[in-house]
mmCIF file of N, CA, C and O in Angstrom:
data_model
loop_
_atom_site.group_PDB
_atom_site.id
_atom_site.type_symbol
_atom_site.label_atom_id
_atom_site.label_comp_id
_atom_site.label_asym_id
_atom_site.label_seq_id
_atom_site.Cartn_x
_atom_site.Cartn_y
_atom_site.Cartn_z
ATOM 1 N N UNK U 1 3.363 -14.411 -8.294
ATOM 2 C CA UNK U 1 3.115 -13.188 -7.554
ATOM 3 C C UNK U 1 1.941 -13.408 -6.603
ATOM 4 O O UNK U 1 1.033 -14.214 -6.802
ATOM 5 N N UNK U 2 2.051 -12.663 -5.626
ATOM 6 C CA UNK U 2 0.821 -12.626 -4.042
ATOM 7 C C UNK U 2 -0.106 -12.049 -4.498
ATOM 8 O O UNK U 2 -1.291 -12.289 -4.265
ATOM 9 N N UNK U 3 0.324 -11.246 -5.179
ATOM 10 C CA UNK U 3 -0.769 -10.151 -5.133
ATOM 11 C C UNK U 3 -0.739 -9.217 -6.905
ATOM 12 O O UNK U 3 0.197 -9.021 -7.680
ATOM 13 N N UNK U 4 -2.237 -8.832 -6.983
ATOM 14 C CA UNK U 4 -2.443 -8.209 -7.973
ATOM 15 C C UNK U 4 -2.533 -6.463 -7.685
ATOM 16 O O UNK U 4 -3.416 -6.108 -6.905
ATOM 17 N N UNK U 5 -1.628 -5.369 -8.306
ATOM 18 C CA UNK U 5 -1.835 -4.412 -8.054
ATOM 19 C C UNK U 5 -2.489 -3.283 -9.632
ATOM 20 O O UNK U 5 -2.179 -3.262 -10.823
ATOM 21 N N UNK U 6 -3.332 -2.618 -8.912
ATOM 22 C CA UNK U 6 -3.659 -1.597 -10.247
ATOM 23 C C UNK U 6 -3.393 -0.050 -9.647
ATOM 24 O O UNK U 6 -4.026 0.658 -8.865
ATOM 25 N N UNK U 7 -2.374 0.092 -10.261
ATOM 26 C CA UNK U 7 -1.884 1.618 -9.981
ATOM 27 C C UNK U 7 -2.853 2.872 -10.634
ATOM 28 O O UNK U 7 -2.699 3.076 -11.838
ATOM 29 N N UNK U 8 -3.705 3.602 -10.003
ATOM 30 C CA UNK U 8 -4.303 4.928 -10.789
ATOM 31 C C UNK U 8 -3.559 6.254 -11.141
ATOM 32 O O UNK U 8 -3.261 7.195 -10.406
ATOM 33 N N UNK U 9 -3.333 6.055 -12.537
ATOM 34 C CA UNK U 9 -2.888 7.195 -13.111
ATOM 35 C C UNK U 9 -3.754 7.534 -14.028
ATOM 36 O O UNK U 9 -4.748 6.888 -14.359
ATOM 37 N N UNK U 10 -3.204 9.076 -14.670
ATOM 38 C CA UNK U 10 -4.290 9.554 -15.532
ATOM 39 C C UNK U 10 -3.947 8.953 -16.852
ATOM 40 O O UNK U 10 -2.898 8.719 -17.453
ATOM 41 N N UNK U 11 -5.581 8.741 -17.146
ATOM 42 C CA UNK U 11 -5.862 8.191 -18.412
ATOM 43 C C UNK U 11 -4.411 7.887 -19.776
ATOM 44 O O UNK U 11 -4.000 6.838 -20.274
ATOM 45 N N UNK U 12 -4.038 9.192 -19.965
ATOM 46 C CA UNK U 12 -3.499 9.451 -20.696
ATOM 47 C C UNK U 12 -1.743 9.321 -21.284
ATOM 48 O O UNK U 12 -0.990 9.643 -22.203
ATOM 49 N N UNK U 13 -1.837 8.343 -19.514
ATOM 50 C CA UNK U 13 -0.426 7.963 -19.501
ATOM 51 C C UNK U 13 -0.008 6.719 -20.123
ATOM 52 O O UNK U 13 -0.623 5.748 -19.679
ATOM 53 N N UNK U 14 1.175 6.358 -21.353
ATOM 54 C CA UNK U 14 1.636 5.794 -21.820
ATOM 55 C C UNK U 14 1.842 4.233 -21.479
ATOM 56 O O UNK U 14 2.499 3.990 -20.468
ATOM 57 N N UNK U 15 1.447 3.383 -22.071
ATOM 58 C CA UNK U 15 1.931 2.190 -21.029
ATOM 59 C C UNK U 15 2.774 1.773 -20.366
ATOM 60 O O UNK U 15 2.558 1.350 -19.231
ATOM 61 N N UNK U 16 4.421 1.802 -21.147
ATOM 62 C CA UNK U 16 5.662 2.148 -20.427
ATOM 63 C C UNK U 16 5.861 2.693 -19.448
ATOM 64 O O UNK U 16 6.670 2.312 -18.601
ATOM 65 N N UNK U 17 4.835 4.153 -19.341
ATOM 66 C CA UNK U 17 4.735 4.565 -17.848
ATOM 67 C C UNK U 17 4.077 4.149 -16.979
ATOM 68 O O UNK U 17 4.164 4.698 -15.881
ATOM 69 N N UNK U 18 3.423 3.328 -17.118
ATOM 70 C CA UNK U 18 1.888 2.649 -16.031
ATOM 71 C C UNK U 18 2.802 1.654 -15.414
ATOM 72 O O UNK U 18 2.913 1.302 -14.240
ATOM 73 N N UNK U 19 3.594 1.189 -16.770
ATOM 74 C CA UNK U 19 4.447 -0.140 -15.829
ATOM 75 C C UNK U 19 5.721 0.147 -15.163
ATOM 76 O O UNK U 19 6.296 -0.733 -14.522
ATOM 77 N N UNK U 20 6.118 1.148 -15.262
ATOM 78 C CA UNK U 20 7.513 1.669 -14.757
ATOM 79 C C UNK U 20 7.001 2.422 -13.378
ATOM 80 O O UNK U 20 7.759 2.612 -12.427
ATOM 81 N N UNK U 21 5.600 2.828 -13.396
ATOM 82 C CA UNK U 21 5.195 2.995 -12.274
ATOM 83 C C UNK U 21 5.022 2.578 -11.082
ATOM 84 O O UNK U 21 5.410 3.020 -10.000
ATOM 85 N N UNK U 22 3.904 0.967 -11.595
ATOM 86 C CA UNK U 22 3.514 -0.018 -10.925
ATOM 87 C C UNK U 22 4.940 -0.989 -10.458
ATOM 88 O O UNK U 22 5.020 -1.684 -9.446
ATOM 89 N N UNK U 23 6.230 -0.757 -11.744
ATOM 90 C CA UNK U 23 7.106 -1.361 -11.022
ATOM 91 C C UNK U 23 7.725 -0.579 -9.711
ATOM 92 O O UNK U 23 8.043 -1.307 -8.771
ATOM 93 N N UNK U 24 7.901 0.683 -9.580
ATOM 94 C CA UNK U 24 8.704 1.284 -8.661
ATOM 95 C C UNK U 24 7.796 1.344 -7.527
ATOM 96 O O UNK U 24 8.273 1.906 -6.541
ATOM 97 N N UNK U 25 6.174 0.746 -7.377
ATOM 98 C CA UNK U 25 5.387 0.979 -6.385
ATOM 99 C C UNK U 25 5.614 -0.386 -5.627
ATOM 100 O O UNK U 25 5.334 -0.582 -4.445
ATOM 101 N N UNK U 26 6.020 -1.054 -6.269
ATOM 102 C CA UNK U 26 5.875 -2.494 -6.068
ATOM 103 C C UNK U 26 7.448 -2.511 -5.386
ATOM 104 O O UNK U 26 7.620 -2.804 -4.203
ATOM 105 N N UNK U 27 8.343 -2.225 -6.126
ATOM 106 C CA UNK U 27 9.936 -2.234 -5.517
ATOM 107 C C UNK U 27 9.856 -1.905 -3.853
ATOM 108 O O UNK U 27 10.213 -2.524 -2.851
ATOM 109 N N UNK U 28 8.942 -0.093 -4.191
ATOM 110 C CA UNK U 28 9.398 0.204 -3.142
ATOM 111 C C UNK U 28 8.641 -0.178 -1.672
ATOM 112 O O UNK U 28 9.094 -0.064 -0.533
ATOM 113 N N UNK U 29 7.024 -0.782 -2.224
ATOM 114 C CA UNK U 29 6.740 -1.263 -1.101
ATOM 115 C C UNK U 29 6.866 -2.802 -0.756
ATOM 116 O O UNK U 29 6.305 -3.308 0.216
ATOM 117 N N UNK U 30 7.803 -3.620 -1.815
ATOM 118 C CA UNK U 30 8.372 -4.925 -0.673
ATOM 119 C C UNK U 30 9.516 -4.550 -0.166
ATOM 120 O O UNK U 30 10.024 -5.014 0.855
ATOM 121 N N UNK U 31 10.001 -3.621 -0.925
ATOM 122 C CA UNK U 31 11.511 -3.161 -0.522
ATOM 123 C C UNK U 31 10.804 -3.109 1.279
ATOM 124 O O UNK U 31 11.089 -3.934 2.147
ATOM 125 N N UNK U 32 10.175 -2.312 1.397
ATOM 126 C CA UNK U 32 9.871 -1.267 2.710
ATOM 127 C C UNK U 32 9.528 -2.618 3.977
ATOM 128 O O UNK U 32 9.802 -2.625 5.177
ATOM 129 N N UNK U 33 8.706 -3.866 2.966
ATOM 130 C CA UNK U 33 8.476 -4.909 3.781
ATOM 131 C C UNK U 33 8.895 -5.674 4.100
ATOM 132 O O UNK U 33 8.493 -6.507 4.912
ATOM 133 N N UNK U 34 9.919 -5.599 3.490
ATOM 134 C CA UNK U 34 11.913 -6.777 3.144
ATOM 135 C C UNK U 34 11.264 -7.976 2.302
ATOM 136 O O UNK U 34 11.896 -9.009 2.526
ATOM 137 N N UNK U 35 10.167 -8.179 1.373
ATOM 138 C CA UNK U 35 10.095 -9.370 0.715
ATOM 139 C C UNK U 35 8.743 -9.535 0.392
ATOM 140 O O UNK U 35 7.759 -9.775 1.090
ATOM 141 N N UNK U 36 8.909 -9.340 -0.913
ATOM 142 C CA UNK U 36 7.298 -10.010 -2.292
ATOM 143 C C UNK U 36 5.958 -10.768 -1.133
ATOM 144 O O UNK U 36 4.757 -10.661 -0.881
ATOM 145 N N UNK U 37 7.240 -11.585 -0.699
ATOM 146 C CA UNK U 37 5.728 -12.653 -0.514
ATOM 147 C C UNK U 37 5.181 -12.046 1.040
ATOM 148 O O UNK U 37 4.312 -12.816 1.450
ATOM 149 N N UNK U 38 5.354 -11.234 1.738
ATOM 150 C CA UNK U 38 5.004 -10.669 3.100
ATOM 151 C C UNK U 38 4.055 -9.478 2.751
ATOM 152 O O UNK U 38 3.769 -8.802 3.739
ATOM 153 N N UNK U 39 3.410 -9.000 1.382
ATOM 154 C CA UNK U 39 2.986 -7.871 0.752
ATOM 155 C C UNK U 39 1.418 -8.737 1.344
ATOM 156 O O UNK U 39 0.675 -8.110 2.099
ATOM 157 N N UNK U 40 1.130 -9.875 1.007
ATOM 158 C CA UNK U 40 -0.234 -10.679 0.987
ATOM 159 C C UNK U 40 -0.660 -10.408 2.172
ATOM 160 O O UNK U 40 -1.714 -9.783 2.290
ATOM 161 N N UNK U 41 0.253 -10.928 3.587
ATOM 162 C CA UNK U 41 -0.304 -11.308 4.730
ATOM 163 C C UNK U 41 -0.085 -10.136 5.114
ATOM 164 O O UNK U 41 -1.107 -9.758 5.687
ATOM 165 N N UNK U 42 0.904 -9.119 5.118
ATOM 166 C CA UNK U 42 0.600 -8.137 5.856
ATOM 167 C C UNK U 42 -1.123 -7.549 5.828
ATOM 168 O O UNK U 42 -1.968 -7.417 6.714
ATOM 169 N N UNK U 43 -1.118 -7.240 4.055
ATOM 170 C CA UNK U 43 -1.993 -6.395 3.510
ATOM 171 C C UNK U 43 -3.406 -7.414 4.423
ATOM 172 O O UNK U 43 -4.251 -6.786 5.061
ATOM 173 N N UNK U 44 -3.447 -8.547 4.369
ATOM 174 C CA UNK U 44 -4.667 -8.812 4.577
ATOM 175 C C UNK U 44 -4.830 -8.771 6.057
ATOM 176 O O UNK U 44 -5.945 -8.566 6.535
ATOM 177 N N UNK U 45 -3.359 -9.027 7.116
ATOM 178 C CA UNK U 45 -3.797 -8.200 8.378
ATOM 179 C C UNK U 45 -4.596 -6.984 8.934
ATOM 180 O O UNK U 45 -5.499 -6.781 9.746
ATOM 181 N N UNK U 46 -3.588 -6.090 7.854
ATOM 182 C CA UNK U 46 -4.038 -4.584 7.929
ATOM 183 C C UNK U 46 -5.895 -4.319 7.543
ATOM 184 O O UNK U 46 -6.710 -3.681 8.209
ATOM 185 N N UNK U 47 -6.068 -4.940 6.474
ATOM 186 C CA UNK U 47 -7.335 -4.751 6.514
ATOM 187 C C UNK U 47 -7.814 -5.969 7.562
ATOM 188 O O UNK U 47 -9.007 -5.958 7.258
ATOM 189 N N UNK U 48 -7.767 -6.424 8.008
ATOM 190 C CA UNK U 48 -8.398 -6.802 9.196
ATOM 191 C C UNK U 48 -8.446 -6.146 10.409
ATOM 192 O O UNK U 48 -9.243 -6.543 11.259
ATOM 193 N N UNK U 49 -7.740 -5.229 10.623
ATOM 194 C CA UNK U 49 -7.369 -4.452 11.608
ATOM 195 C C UNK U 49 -8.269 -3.261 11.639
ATOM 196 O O UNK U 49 -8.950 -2.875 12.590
ATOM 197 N N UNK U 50 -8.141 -2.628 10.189
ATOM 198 C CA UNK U 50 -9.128 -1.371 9.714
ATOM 199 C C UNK U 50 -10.658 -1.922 9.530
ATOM 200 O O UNK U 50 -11.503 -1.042 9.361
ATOM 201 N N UNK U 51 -10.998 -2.946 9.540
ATOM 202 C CA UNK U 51 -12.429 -3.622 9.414
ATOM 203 C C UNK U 51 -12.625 -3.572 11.038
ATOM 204 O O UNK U 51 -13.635 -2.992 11.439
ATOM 205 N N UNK U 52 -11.857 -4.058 11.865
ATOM 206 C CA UNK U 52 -12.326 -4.407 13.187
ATOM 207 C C UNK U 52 -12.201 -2.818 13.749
ATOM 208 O O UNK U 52 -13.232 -2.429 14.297
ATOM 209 N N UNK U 53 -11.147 -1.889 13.698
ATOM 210 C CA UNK U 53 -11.195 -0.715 14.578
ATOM 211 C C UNK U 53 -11.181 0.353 13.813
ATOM 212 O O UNK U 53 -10.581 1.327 14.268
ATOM 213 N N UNK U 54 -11.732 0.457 12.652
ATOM 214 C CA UNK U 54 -12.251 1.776 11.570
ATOM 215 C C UNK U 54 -10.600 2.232 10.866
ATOM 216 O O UNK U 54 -9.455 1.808 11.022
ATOM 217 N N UNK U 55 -11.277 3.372 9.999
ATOM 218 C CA UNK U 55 -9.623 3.384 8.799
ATOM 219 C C UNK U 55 -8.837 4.247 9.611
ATOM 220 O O UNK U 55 -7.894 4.606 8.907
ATOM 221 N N UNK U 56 -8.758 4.725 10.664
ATOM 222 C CA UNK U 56 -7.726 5.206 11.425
ATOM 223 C C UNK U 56 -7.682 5.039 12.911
ATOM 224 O O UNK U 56 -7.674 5.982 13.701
ATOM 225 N N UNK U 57 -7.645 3.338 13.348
ATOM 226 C CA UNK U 57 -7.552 3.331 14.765
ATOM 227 C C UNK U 57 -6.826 3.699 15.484
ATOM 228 O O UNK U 57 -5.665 3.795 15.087
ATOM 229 N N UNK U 58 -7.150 4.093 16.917
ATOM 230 C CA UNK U 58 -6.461 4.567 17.999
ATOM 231 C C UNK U 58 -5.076 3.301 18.103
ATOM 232 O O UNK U 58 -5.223 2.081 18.172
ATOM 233 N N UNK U 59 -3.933 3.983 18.087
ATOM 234 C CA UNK U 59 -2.816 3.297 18.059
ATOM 235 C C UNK U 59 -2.868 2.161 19.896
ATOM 236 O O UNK U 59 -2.307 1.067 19.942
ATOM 237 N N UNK U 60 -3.541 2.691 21.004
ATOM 238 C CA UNK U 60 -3.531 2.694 22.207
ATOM 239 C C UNK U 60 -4.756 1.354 22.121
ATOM 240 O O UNK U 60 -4.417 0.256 22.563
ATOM 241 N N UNK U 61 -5.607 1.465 21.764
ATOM 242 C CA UNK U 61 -6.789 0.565 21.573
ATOM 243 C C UNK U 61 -6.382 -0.722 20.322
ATOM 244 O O UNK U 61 -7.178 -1.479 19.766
ATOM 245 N N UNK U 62 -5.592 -0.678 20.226
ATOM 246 C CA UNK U 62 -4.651 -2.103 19.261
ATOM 247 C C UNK U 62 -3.760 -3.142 20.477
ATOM 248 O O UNK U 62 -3.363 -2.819 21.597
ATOM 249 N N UNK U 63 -3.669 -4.188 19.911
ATOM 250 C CA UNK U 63 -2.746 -5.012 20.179
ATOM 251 C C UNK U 63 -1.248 -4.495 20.017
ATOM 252 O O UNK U 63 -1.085 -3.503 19.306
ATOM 253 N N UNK U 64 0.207 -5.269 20.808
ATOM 254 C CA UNK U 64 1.258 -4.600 20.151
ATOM 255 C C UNK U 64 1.639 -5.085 18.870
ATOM 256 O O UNK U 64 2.270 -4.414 18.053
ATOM 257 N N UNK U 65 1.152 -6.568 18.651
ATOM 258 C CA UNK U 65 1.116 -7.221 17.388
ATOM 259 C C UNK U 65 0.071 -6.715 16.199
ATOM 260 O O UNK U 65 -0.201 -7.334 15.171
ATOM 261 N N UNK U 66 -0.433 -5.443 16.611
ATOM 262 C CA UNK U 66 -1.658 -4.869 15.689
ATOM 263 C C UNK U 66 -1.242 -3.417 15.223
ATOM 264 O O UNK U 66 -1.613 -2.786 14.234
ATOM 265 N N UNK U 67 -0.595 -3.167 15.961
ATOM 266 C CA UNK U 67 -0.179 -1.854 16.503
ATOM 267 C C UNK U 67 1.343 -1.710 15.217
ATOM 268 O O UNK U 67 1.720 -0.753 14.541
ATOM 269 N N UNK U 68 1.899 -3.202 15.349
ATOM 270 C CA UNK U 68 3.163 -3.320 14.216
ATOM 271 C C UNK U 68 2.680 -3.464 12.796
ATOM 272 O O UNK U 68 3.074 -2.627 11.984
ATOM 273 N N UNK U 69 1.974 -4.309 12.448
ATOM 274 C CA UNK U 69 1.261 -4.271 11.270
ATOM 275 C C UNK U 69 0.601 -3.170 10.808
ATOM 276 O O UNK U 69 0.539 -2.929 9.602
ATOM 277 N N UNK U 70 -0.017 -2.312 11.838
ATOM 278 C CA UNK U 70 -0.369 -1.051 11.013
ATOM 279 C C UNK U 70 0.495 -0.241 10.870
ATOM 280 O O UNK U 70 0.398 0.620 9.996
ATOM 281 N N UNK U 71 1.555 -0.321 11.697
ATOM 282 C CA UNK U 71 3.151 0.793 11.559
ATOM 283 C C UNK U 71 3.562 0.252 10.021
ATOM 284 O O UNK U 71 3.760 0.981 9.049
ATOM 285 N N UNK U 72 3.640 -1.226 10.054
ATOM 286 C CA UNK U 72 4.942 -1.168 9.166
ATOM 287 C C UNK U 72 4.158 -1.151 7.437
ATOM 288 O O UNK U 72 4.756 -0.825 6.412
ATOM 289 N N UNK U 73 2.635 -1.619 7.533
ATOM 290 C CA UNK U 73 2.073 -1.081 6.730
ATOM 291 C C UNK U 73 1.779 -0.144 6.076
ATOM 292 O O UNK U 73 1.711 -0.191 4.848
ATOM 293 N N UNK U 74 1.440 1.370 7.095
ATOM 294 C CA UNK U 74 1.367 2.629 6.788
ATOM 295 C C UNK U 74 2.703 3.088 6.163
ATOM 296 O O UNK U 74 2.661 3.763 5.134
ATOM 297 N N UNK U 75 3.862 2.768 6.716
ATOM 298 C CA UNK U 75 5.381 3.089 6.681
ATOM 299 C C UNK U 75 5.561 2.634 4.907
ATOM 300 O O UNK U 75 5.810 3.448 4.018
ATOM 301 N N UNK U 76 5.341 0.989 4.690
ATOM 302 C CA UNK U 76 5.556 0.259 3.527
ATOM 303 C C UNK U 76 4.766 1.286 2.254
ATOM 304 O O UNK U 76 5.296 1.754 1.246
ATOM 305 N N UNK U 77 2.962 1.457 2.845
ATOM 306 C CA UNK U 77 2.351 1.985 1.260
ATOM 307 C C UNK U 77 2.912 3.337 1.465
ATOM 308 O O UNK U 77 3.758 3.263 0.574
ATOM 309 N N UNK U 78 3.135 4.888 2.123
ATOM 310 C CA UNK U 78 4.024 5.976 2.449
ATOM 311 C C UNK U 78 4.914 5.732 1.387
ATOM 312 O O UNK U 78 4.851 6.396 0.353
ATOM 313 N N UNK U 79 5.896 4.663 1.588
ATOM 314 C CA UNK U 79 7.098 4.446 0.724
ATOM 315 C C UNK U 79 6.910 4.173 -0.786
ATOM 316 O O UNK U 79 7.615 4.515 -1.735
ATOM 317 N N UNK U 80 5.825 3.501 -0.747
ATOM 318 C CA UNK U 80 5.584 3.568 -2.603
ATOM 319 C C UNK U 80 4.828 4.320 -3.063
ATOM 320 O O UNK U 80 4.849 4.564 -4.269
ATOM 321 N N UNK U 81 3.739 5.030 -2.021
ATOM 322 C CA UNK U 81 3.228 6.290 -2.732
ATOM 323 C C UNK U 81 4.280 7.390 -3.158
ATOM 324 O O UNK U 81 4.233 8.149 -4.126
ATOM 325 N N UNK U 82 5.145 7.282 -2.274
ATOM 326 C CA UNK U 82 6.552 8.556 -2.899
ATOM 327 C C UNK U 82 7.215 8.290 -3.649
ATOM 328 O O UNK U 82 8.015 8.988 -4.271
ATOM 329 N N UNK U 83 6.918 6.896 -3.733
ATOM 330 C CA UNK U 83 7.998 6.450 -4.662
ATOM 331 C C UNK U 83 7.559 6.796 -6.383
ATOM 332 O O UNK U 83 8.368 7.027 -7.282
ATOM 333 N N UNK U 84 6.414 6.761 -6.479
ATOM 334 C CA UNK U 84 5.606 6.799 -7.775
ATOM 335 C C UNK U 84 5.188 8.453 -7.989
ATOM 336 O O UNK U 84 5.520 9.146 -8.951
ATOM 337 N N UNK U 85 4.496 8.812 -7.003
ATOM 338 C CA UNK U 85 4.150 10.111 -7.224
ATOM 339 C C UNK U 85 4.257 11.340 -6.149
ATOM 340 O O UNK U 85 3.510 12.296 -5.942
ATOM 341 N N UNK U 86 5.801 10.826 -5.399
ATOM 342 C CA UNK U 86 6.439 12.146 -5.265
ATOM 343 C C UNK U 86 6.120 12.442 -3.806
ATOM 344 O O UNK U 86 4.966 12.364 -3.386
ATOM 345 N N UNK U 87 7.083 12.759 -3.086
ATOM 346 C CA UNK U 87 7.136 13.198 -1.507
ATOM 347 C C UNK U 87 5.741 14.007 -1.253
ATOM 348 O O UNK U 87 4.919 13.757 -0.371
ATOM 349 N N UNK U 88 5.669 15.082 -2.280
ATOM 350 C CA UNK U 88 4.661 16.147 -2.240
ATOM 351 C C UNK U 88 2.688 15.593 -2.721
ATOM 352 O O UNK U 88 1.739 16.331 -2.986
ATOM 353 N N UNK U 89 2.722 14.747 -2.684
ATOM 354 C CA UNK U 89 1.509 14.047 -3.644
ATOM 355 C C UNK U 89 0.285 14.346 -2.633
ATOM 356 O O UNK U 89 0.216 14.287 -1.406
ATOM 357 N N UNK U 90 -0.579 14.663 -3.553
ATOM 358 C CA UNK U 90 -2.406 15.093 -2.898
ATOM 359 C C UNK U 90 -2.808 14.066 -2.667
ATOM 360 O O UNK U 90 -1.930 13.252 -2.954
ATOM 361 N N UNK U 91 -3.604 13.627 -2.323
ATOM 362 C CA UNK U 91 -5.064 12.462 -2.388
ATOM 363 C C UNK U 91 -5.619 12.206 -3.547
ATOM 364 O O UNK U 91 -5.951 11.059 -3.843
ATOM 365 N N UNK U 92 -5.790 13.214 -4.336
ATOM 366 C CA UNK U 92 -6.238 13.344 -5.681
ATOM 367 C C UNK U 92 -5.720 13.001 -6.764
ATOM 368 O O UNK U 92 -6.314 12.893 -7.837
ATOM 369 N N UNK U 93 -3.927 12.693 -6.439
ATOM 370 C CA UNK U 93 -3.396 12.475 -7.739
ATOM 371 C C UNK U 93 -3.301 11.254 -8.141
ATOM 372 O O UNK U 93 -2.456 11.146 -9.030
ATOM 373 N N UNK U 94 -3.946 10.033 -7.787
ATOM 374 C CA UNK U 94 -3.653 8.792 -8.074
ATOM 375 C C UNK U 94 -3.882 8.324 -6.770
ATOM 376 O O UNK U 94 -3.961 8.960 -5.719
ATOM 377 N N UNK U 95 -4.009 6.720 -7.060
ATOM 378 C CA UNK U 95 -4.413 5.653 -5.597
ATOM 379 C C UNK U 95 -3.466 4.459 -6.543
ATOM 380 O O UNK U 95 -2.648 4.512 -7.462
ATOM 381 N N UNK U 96 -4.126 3.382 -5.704
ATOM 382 C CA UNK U 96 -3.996 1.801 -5.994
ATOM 383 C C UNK U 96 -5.083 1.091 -5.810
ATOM 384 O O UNK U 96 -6.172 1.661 -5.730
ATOM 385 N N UNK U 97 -4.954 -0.474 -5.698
ATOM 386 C CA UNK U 97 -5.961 -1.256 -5.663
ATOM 387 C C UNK U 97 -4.912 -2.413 -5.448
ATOM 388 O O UNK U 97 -4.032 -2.469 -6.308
ATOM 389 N N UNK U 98 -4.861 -3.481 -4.289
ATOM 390 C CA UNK U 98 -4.323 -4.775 -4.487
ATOM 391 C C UNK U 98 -5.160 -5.609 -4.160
ATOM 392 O O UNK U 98 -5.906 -5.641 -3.181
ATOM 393 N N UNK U 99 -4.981 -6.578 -5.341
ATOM 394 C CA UNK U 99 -6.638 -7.406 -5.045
ATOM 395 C C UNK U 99 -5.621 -9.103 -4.595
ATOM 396 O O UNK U 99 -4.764 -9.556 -5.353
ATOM 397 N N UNK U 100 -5.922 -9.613 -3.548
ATOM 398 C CA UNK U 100 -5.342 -10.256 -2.940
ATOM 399 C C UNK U 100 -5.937 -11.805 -3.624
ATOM 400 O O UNK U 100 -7.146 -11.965 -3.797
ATOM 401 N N UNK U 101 -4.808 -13.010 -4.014
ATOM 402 C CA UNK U 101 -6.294 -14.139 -4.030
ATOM 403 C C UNK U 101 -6.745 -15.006 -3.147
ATOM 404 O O UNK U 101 -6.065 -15.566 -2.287
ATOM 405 N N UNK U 102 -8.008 -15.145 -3.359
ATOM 406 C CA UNK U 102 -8.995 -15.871 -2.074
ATOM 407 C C UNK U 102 -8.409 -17.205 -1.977
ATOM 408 O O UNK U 102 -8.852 -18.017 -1.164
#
């Protein structure tokens, strides 16, 4: 695997569910990227992108090759945040963490 993910749910959730979680977050965002191993380089584009032009750059002030990586990124995590916790989901109800290796 590329990448290490830690899905945030509440405490109290079952392990079966943490992993049935983390699996459908994971499905649905290589699904979204067409393939496992493109999860690494995207992700570490994207944060290169948000390091160089802040966490919500001007789409106009990007490259068009900068401009795709943050589309298909935003598009990819979108797809597994719904996928786990629901079209309707707050900010509050859970995150992630993918810790990439050096």
């Amino acid at each position: 695997m590329t990448y290490t993910l830690k899905l945030y749910v509440p405490d109290d959730t079952p392990p079966g569910q943490r992993q049935a979680a983390e699996r459908l977050f994971r499905e649905a965002l290589e699904g979204a990227l067409g393939d496992a191993a493109l999860v690494a380089p995207v992700y570490r584009a994207y944060l290169g992108i948000v390091a160089q032009h802040g966490e919500t750059p001007d789409p106009e002030s990007l490259t068009v090759e900068e401009r795709t990586v943050l589309e298909h990124w935003q598009m990819a995590e979108a797809a597994a945040l719904e996928a786990v916790f629901g079209p309707h989901r707050h900010l509050d109800e859970g995150g992630y963490d993918i810790v990439l290796p050096a």
